[in-house]
Coordinates of C-alpha atoms and ligand atoms in Angstrom, one line a residue:
M1 CA 17.5 1.7 -21.0
M2 CA 16.7 5.1 -19.7
R3 CA 13.2 6.1 -18.9
A4 CA 11.8 9.6 -18.7
M5 CA 11.9 11.1 -15.3
T6 CA 8.1 11.0 -15.0
P7 CA 6.6 7.6 -16.1
S8 CA 3.3 9.0 -17.4
P9 CA 1.8 8.7 -14.0
P10 CA -1.7 7.2 -14.0
T11 CA -4.3 9.9 -13.2
D12 CA -7.6 9.5 -11.4
Q13 CA -9.9 7.1 -13.2
V14 CA -12.9 8.6 -11.6
P15 CA -13.6 12.3 -10.7
V16 CA -13.1 13.2 -7.1
P17 CA -14.2 16.9 -7.2
E18 CA -14.3 17.5 -3.4
S19 CA -10.9 16.0 -2.8
A20 CA -9.5 17.9 -5.8
A21 CA -10.9 21.2 -4.5
L22 CA -9.5 20.6 -1.0
M23 CA -6.1 19.7 -2.5
D24 CA -6.1 23.0 -4.4
R25 CA -6.8 24.9 -1.2
A26 CA -4.3 22.8 0.7
R27 CA -1.5 23.6 -1.8
A28 CA -2.0 27.3 -1.2
V29 CA -1.4 27.1 2.6
I30 CA 0.5 23.8 3.1
P31 CA 3.7 23.0 1.2
G32 CA 2.7 20.5 -1.4
G33 CA -0.7 20.4 0.1
V34 CA 0.3 17.7 2.7
N35 CA 1.8 17.4 6.1
S36 CA 3.8 14.3 5.3
P37 CA 5.2 13.9 1.8
V38 CA 4.0 10.4 0.8
R39 CA 0.4 11.6 1.2
A40 CA 0.8 13.8 -1.9
F41 CA 0.5 10.8 -4.3
R42 CA 3.7 11.9 -6.1
A43 CA 4.8 8.3 -6.6
V44 CA 1.5 7.2 -8.1
G45 CA 0.0 10.3 -9.6
G46 CA -3.6 11.5 -9.3
T47 CA -5.5 13.3 -6.4
P48 CA -5.0 12.3 -2.8
R49 CA -8.3 11.3 -1.3
F50 CA -9.3 13.5 1.6
I51 CA -10.8 11.2 4.2
R52 CA -13.7 12.5 6.2
S53 CA -14.3 9.6 8.5
A54 CA -13.3 6.0 9.1
A55 CA -14.8 3.1 10.9
G56 CA -13.5 -0.5 11.2
A57 CA -11.7 -1.4 8.0
W58 CA -13.3 1.3 5.9
L59 CA -12.4 4.9 5.0
T60 CA -15.0 7.4 3.6
D61 CA -13.7 10.3 1.5
V62 CA -15.2 13.8 1.1
D63 CA -16.8 12.7 -2.2
G64 CA -18.6 9.9 -0.4
N65 CA -16.4 7.1 -1.8
R66 CA -15.7 4.2 0.5
Y67 CA -12.4 2.3 0.6
V68 CA -11.1 -0.8 2.4
D69 CA -8.1 0.7 4.2
L70 CA -4.8 -1.1 3.7
I71 CA -2.7 1.7 5.1
C72 CA -4.2 1.8 8.6
S73 CA -2.5 5.1 9.2
W74 CA 0.8 3.3 8.4
G75 CA 0.3 0.8 11.2
P76 CA -1.4 2.3 14.3
M77 CA -5.0 1.4 13.5
I78 CA -4.3 -2.3 14.3
L79 CA -7.8 -2.8 15.8
G80 CA -9.5 -0.8 13.1
H81 CA -10.8 2.7 13.0
A82 CA -12.8 4.2 15.9
H83 CA -12.7 0.9 17.8
P84 CA -15.4 1.2 20.5
E85 CA -13.1 0.4 23.4
V86 CA -10.4 2.8 22.3
L87 CA -13.0 5.5 21.6
E88 CA -14.4 5.0 25.1
A89 CA -11.0 5.3 26.7
V90 CA -10.3 8.5 24.7
R91 CA -13.7 10.0 25.7
T92 CA -13.1 9.2 29.3
A93 CA -9.5 10.6 29.3
A94 CA -10.5 13.7 27.4
A95 CA -13.3 14.4 29.9
H96 CA -10.7 14.5 32.6
G97 CA -8.6 17.2 30.9
F98 CA -6.3 17.2 27.9
S99 CA -2.8 17.8 29.3
F100 CA -1.4 18.5 32.8
G101 CA 2.3 19.1 32.5
T102 CA 2.6 16.9 35.5
P103 CA 3.0 13.1 35.9
S104 CA -0.3 11.1 35.4
E105 CA -1.4 7.6 35.9
N106 CA -1.9 6.7 32.2
E107 CA 1.8 7.1 31.6
V108 CA 2.6 4.5 34.2
L109 CA 0.0 2.1 32.9
L110 CA 1.2 2.4 29.3
A111 CA 4.9 2.0 30.3
E112 CA 4.0 -1.0 32.4
E113 CA 2.1 -2.6 29.4
I114 CA 5.1 -2.0 27.1
V115 CA 7.6 -3.4 29.7
A116 CA 5.4 -6.4 30.3
R117 CA 5.3 -7.2 26.5
V118 CA 9.0 -6.8 25.7
P119 CA 11.1 -8.2 28.5
P120 CA 14.5 -6.7 27.5
V121 CA 12.8 -3.3 27.9
E122 CA 12.9 -2.5 31.6
Q123 CA 12.1 1.2 31.3
V124 CA 10.7 3.4 28.7
R125 CA 10.6 7.2 28.2
L126 CA 7.5 8.3 26.4
V127 CA 7.7 10.8 23.5
N128 CA 5.4 12.1 20.8
S129 CA 6.7 10.6 17.6
G130 CA 8.9 7.9 16.2
T131 CA 11.3 10.6 15.1
E132 CA 11.7 11.8 18.6
A133 CA 12.2 8.2 19.8
T134 CA 15.1 7.5 17.4
M135 CA 16.6 10.9 17.9
S136 CA 16.6 10.5 21.6
A137 CA 17.9 6.9 21.5
V138 CA 20.8 8.0 19.3
R139 CA 21.6 10.8 21.8
L140 CA 21.5 8.4 24.6
A141 CA 23.8 6.0 22.9
R142 CA 26.2 8.8 22.2
G143 CA 26.0 10.1 25.7
I144 CA 26.7 6.7 27.2
T145 CA 29.6 5.7 24.9
G146 CA 31.1 9.2 24.5
R147 CA 31.4 8.4 20.8
S148 CA 29.7 10.1 17.9
R149 CA 29.5 7.8 14.8
I150 CA 26.3 6.0 14.0
V151 CA 25.8 3.1 11.6
K152 CA 22.5 2.9 9.7
F153 CA 21.4 0.9 6.7
A154 CA 20.3 2.2 3.3
G155 CA 16.5 2.0 2.9
C156 CA 15.9 2.0 6.7
Y157 CA 13.8 5.0 7.7
H158 CA 14.1 6.2 11.3
G159 CA 12.1 9.4 11.0
H160 CA 13.4 12.8 9.9
V161 CA 16.3 13.1 12.3
D162 CA 19.2 15.0 10.7
A163 CA 21.8 12.4 11.4
L164 CA 19.6 9.6 10.1
L165 CA 18.5 11.3 6.9
A166 CA 21.5 10.0 5.2
Q167 CA 21.9 7.0 2.9
A168 CA 24.2 5.8 0.2
G169 CA 22.9 4.3 -3.0
S170 CA 25.6 1.6 -3.2
G171 CA 26.5 -1.4 -1.2
V172 CA 29.8 0.2 -0.3
A173 CA 30.5 1.6 3.1
T174 CA 30.5 5.3 2.7
F175 CA 30.0 8.2 5.0
G176 CA 26.5 9.5 4.5
L177 CA 25.8 12.4 2.3
P178 CA 22.8 14.3 3.5
D179 CA 19.7 12.9 1.9
S180 CA 17.8 16.2 2.3
A181 CA 18.6 19.8 1.8
G182 CA 19.0 21.5 5.2
V183 CA 20.9 18.6 6.8
P184 CA 24.5 19.9 7.5
A185 CA 27.2 17.7 6.0
S186 CA 28.6 17.6 9.5
A187 CA 25.5 15.9 10.9
A188 CA 25.5 13.3 8.1
A189 CA 29.3 12.8 8.3
E190 CA 28.9 11.0 11.6
T191 CA 26.6 8.5 9.9
I192 CA 28.0 5.4 8.2
V193 CA 25.5 4.0 5.7
L194 CA 25.7 0.3 4.8
A195 CA 23.7 -2.1 2.7
Y196 CA 21.1 -3.9 4.7
N197 CA 21.7 -7.6 5.3
D198 CA 25.5 -7.2 4.5
V199 CA 27.3 -8.6 7.6
D200 CA 30.7 -8.2 5.9
A201 CA 30.1 -4.5 5.4
V202 CA 29.2 -4.1 9.1
R203 CA 32.3 -6.1 10.1
A204 CA 34.5 -3.9 7.9
A205 CA 33.0 -0.7 9.3
F206 CA 33.8 -1.9 12.9
E207 CA 37.3 -2.9 11.9
Q208 CA 38.0 0.6 10.7
Y209 CA 36.0 2.8 13.1
G210 CA 35.1 0.4 15.9
D211 CA 36.2 2.7 18.7
Q212 CA 34.3 5.6 17.3
I213 CA 30.9 4.0 16.7
A214 CA 28.3 4.8 19.4
A215 CA 25.5 2.7 17.9
V216 CA 24.1 0.6 15.1
I217 CA 20.5 1.6 14.4
T218 CA 18.4 -0.8 12.3
E219 CA 14.7 -1.3 11.6
A220 CA 14.0 -4.6 13.5
A221 CA 12.5 -5.9 10.2
P222 CA 12.6 -3.1 7.6
G223 CA 9.3 -2.0 6.3
N224 CA 10.1 1.4 4.9
M225 CA 11.7 0.2 1.6
G226 CA 8.9 -2.4 1.4
V227 CA 9.2 -5.3 3.7
V228 CA 12.8 -6.7 3.7
P229 CA 13.2 -9.1 6.7
P230 CA 16.6 -9.6 8.1
A231 CA 18.4 -12.7 6.6
P232 CA 18.9 -15.5 9.2
G233 CA 21.7 -14.5 11.5
F234 CA 21.9 -10.8 10.5
T235 CA 20.4 -9.4 13.7
A236 CA 22.5 -11.8 15.8
A237 CA 25.6 -10.6 13.9
L238 CA 24.8 -7.0 14.6
R239 CA 24.4 -7.8 18.3
Q240 CA 27.8 -9.6 18.3
L241 CA 29.7 -6.9 16.5
T242 CA 28.2 -4.0 18.6
R243 CA 28.9 -5.9 21.8
D244 CA 32.5 -6.7 20.8
H245 CA 33.2 -3.1 20.0
G246 CA 31.4 -1.4 22.9
A247 CA 28.7 0.1 20.8
L248 CA 25.0 0.0 21.4
L249 CA 22.4 -1.8 19.2
I250 CA 19.2 0.2 18.7
S251 CA 16.3 -1.8 17.3
D252 CA 13.8 0.5 15.7
E253 CA 10.4 -1.2 16.2
V254 CA 8.4 1.9 15.5
M255 CA 6.6 0.0 12.7
T256 CA 7.0 -3.6 13.8
G257 CA 6.5 -3.1 17.6
F258 CA 3.2 -4.7 18.8
R259 CA 2.3 -5.4 15.2
C260 CA 4.4 -8.4 14.2
S261 CA 3.6 -10.0 17.5
R262 CA 2.6 -8.9 21.1
A263 CA 6.4 -8.3 21.6
G264 CA 7.0 -7.0 18.1
W265 CA 9.7 -8.3 15.8
W266 CA 11.8 -9.1 18.8
G267 CA 9.1 -11.5 20.0
L268 CA 9.0 -13.2 16.7
E269 CA 12.8 -13.6 16.4
Q270 CA 13.0 -14.8 19.9
G271 CA 10.1 -17.2 19.7
A272 CA 7.9 -14.9 21.9
A273 CA 7.4 -16.6 25.2
G274 CA 10.7 -18.5 25.2
A275 CA 13.6 -17.8 27.5
Y276 CA 16.1 -15.4 26.2
D277 CA 19.6 -14.3 27.1
A278 CA 19.6 -10.6 28.0
D279 CA 23.0 -10.2 26.4
D280 CA 21.5 -11.1 23.1
A281 CA 18.8 -8.5 23.1
P282 CA 19.3 -5.0 21.7
D283 CA 20.3 -2.3 24.1
L284 CA 17.6 0.1 23.1
F285 CA 14.3 -0.2 21.4
T286 CA 12.2 2.5 19.8
F287 CA 8.4 2.2 19.5
G288 CA 5.6 4.4 18.0
K289 CA 2.7 3.8 15.6
V290 CA 0.6 1.0 17.3
M291 CA 1.5 2.1 20.8
G292 CA -0.2 5.4 20.2
G293 CA -3.4 3.9 18.9
G294 CA -3.7 6.7 16.3
F295 CA -2.6 9.5 18.7
P296 CA 0.9 11.0 19.0
A297 CA 2.7 8.7 21.4
A298 CA 6.0 6.9 21.0
A299 CA 8.7 5.6 23.2
F300 CA 12.3 4.5 23.5
G301 CA 13.4 2.0 26.2
G302 CA 15.9 -0.6 27.3
R303 CA 17.7 -1.9 30.3
A304 CA 17.3 0.2 33.4
A305 CA 21.1 0.7 33.6
V306 CA 21.1 2.2 30.1
M307 CA 18.0 4.4 30.7
A308 CA 19.6 5.7 33.9
A309 CA 21.8 8.0 31.8
L310 CA 18.7 10.1 31.0
A311 CA 17.8 13.3 32.8
P312 CA 16.8 13.8 35.5
D313 CA 18.9 10.9 36.8
G314 CA 21.7 11.1 34.3
P315 CA 23.5 13.6 32.0
V316 CA 21.6 13.0 28.7
Y317 CA 18.9 15.6 28.3
Q318 CA 15.5 14.8 26.8
A319 CA 12.1 16.3 27.5
G320 CA 8.6 17.1 26.0
T321 CA 5.7 19.4 27.0
L322 CA 3.1 16.9 25.7
S323 CA 5.1 13.7 26.3
G324 CA 2.9 11.1 28.0
N325 CA -0.1 13.1 27.1
P326 CA -3.1 11.6 29.1
V327 CA -5.4 11.3 26.0
A328 CA -2.7 9.8 23.8
T329 CA -1.6 7.3 26.4
A330 CA -5.2 6.3 27.1
A331 CA -5.6 5.5 23.4
G332 CA -2.3 3.7 23.3
L333 CA -3.1 1.6 26.4
A334 CA -6.6 0.7 25.2
T335 CA -5.1 -0.3 21.8
L336 CA -2.4 -2.5 23.3
R337 CA -4.8 -4.1 25.8
G338 CA -7.0 -4.9 22.8
C339 CA -4.1 -6.6 21.0
T340 CA -5.0 -10.1 22.2
P341 CA -3.7 -13.4 20.7
A342 CA -6.9 -13.6 18.7
V343 CA -6.2 -10.2 17.2
Y344 CA -2.7 -11.3 16.1
Q345 CA -4.2 -14.5 14.7
R346 CA -6.7 -12.5 12.7
L347 CA -4.0 -10.2 11.3
D348 CA -2.0 -13.2 10.2
E349 CA -5.1 -14.8 8.6
V350 CA -6.2 -11.6 6.7
A351 CA -2.6 -10.8 5.5
G352 CA -2.2 -14.4 4.4
V353 CA -5.4 -14.4 2.4
L354 CA -4.7 -11.0 0.8
A355 CA -1.1 -11.6 -0.1
T356 CA -1.8 -15.1 -1.5
A357 CA -4.6 -13.8 -3.6
A358 CA -2.7 -10.8 -4.9
S359 CA 0.3 -13.0 -5.8
H360 CA -2.0 -15.5 -7.6
E361 CA -3.7 -12.8 -9.7
L362 CA -0.4 -11.1 -10.5
A363 CA 1.0 -14.4 -11.6
A364 CA -2.1 -15.1 -13.7
A365 CA -1.6 -11.7 -15.4
G366 CA 2.1 -12.4 -16.0
V367 CA 3.4 -9.7 -13.7
P368 CA 6.8 -10.4 -12.2
H369 CA 6.5 -9.9 -8.4
V370 CA 7.7 -11.2 -5.1
V371 CA 5.8 -11.1 -1.7
Q372 CA 7.9 -10.5 1.4
W373 CA 6.9 -10.9 5.0
A374 CA 7.6 -9.7 8.5
G375 CA 4.9 -11.2 10.7
S376 CA 1.6 -10.0 9.3
M377 CA 3.4 -7.1 7.6
F378 CA 4.0 -7.8 3.9
S379 CA 4.7 -6.0 0.7
I380 CA 4.6 -7.0 -2.9
F381 CA 7.6 -5.9 -4.9
F382 CA 7.0 -5.6 -8.6
R383 CA 10.2 -7.4 -9.4
G384 CA 10.9 -11.0 -10.1
E385 CA 13.7 -11.7 -7.6
P386 CA 13.8 -11.5 -3.8
V387 CA 14.7 -8.2 -2.3
R388 CA 17.5 -8.2 0.2
D389 CA 18.4 -4.5 0.4
Y390 CA 17.6 -1.1 -0.9
V391 CA 19.3 -1.5 -4.2
D392 CA 17.1 -4.5 -4.9
A393 CA 14.0 -2.7 -3.7
K394 CA 14.7 0.2 -6.1
A395 CA 14.9 -2.2 -9.1
Q396 CA 11.1 -2.7 -9.2
D397 CA 8.6 -1.6 -11.7
T398 CA 7.0 1.4 -10.0
A399 CA 4.9 2.3 -13.1
A400 CA 3.2 -1.1 -12.8
Y401 CA 2.6 -0.5 -9.1
G402 CA 1.0 2.9 -10.0
A403 CA -1.4 1.3 -12.4
F404 CA -2.2 -1.5 -9.8
F405 CA -2.7 1.1 -7.1
H406 CA -5.1 3.2 -9.2
E407 CA -7.2 0.3 -10.3
M408 CA -7.5 -0.8 -6.7
L409 CA -8.4 2.8 -5.6
T410 CA -11.1 3.0 -8.3
R411 CA -12.5 -0.2 -7.0
G412 CA -12.6 0.9 -3.4
V413 CA -9.4 -0.3 -1.9
H414 CA -6.9 2.2 -0.6
L415 CA -3.3 0.8 -0.8
P416 CA -0.2 2.8 0.3
P417 CA 0.5 5.4 -2.5
S418 CA 4.0 4.1 -3.0
A419 CA 5.6 0.8 -4.1
F420 CA 8.0 1.1 -1.2
E421 CA 5.6 0.5 1.6
A422 CA 4.1 -2.4 3.6
W423 CA 0.4 -3.2 3.3
F424 CA -1.2 -2.9 6.7
V425 CA -4.3 -4.9 7.8
S426 CA -6.4 -4.6 11.0
A427 CA -8.4 -6.9 13.2
A428 CA -11.5 -5.1 11.8
H429 CA -10.8 -6.5 8.3
D430 CA -13.8 -8.8 8.4
D431 CA -14.8 -11.2 5.6
A432 CA -16.8 -8.5 3.8
A433 CA -13.7 -6.2 3.7
V434 CA -11.5 -9.1 2.6
D435 CA -13.9 -10.1 -0.2
H436 CA -14.1 -6.5 -1.4
V437 CA -10.3 -6.5 -1.8
L438 CA -10.3 -10.0 -3.5
A439 CA -12.9 -8.8 -6.0
A440 CA -10.6 -5.9 -7.1
L441 CA -7.4 -7.8 -7.4
P442 CA -7.8 -9.5 -10.8
H443 CA -8.6 -6.1 -12.4
A444 CA -5.6 -4.4 -10.8
A445 CA -3.3 -7.3 -11.7
R446 CA -4.3 -6.9 -15.4
A447 CA -3.8 -3.1 -15.1
A448 CA -0.3 -3.7 -13.8
A449 CA 0.4 -6.1 -16.6
R450 CA -0.7 -3.5 -19.2
A451 CA 1.5 -0.8 -17.6
G452 CA 4.4 -3.1 -17.4
L453 CA 4.1 -3.9 -21.1
A454 CA 3.6 -0.3 -22.2
D455 CA 6.6 0.6 -20.1
G456 CA 8.9 -2.1 -21.4
R457 CA 9.7 -2.9 -17.8
H458 CA 12.6 -0.6 -17.4
E459 CA 15.0 -1.0 -14.5
G460 CA 14.7 1.5 -11.7
P461 CA 12.1 3.9 -10.5
P462 CA 11.9 7.6 -11.2
D463 CA 13.7 9.8 -8.7
S464 CA 10.5 10.9 -7.0
A465 CA 9.8 7.3 -6.1
H466 CA 13.3 7.0 -4.5
T467 CA 12.3 9.7 -2.2
Q468 CA 9.0 8.1 -1.3
A469 CA 10.8 5.0 -0.3
R470 CA 12.1 6.3 2.9
V471 CA 9.5 9.0 3.7
S472 CA 6.8 7.2 5.4
G473 CA 3.4 8.4 6.7
Ligands
PLP1 C1 7.3 5.6 11.0 C2 8.6 5.3 11.5 C3 9.5 6.2 12.2 C4 9.1 7.6 12.4 O1 7.9 7.8 13.2 P1 7.1 9.2 13.1 O2 6.1 9.0 14.2 O3 6.5 9.3 11.8 O4 8.1 10.2 13.5 C5 10.7 5.8 12.6 N1 11.1 4.5 12.4 C6 10.3 3.6 11.7 C7 10.9 2.2 11.6 C8 9.1 4.0 11.2 O5 8.4 3.1 10.5

């Protein structure tokens, strides 16, 4: 059955005059009023809340409303907002100057911390965003192999890099069509887009183009179409096929890195502390989000022999005026140092309690859903069956999510404003914050049930929601 393009989006259930006024002003001077599309609330309707301040697990908006934060800046605020030790590190660093354009000690300390956590990463180059990290990793892979084709998976988001803003809607191997205006067909034509978790499709792509593929890039455990963990053996198959054909494997841990475990998703899949075979690790990793502690800092890294191809030692150029910024690296370092085993244990606990309660209430309200996990990252798909790839992810009831989202928002819980995102928790989510979320859940579950019924539970989200699925942050 067809649905109208716009599924009568829920509007604000309570007036937020200050946010609404700021949004009007923003629209005049900022395209769409936002500096990253998902913030505009297009997938859920209503007025984006302008946040004035944040502390611990809580956000306060310009109208004075408080929310338990389940976005956590899309991952970075793993210790909670304005964490005292991170704040102190930032204050100290800032007092010593903001940017030098020379090497500085914090860069070394942060690189050492990353290398110590993720053994297959012997060297990292620091950059300013996840987008830069993946862009540079792809260039490095192309420079090393002398090949130009890249394999990516539909529903995996790697930032707004031209060649990676391509995805196909079907499970068939196709050459990517640009997913955004302004991306030249030539840039996307080098990108082969496959269905996630489909080993046969990867094998077929390598049979046909094996000697032209520079790299496979994959989210270590996808979180940008909602959480869709790799099926058992999928990551290993990617490693085997890339190795057999002389291509590099790039594991994008911008979201999962230092969140799923102290060594990210790689740590979880490897069994963290256990011995590993260097040949089985990805060639390149990309990091961002948590490692910047809320500031612009990201990285790509791998074996020293691979990283040696970068300028100034090697022929692959890459640079950045603010890369390794002393304040950003201080925040990142303090954040990573704060990510102790107790922190990861608390994240697991909080995520477990929230997901279990949400699932329980949705079931009680008769709302079809499935909870999927990658470490403490989880998302709830408003769909009855497991989600293995982007086609599955799109077959959820986004109208039900919109109703759920707005009921939670009204009750002081800020979820991601899109059904295609993970829910993020922090170590600052104490029992009071958790209880606040638990109290809101039954109401939101009933709102989702009403929306689902009113909607007849059509298949497929509106087009705007498709876009939100891969445009994070
Ligand atoms: C957020 C994200 C990016 C992009 O990072 P930015 O800092 O927003 O440029 C890349 N890859 C993944 C997996 C991400 O989650």
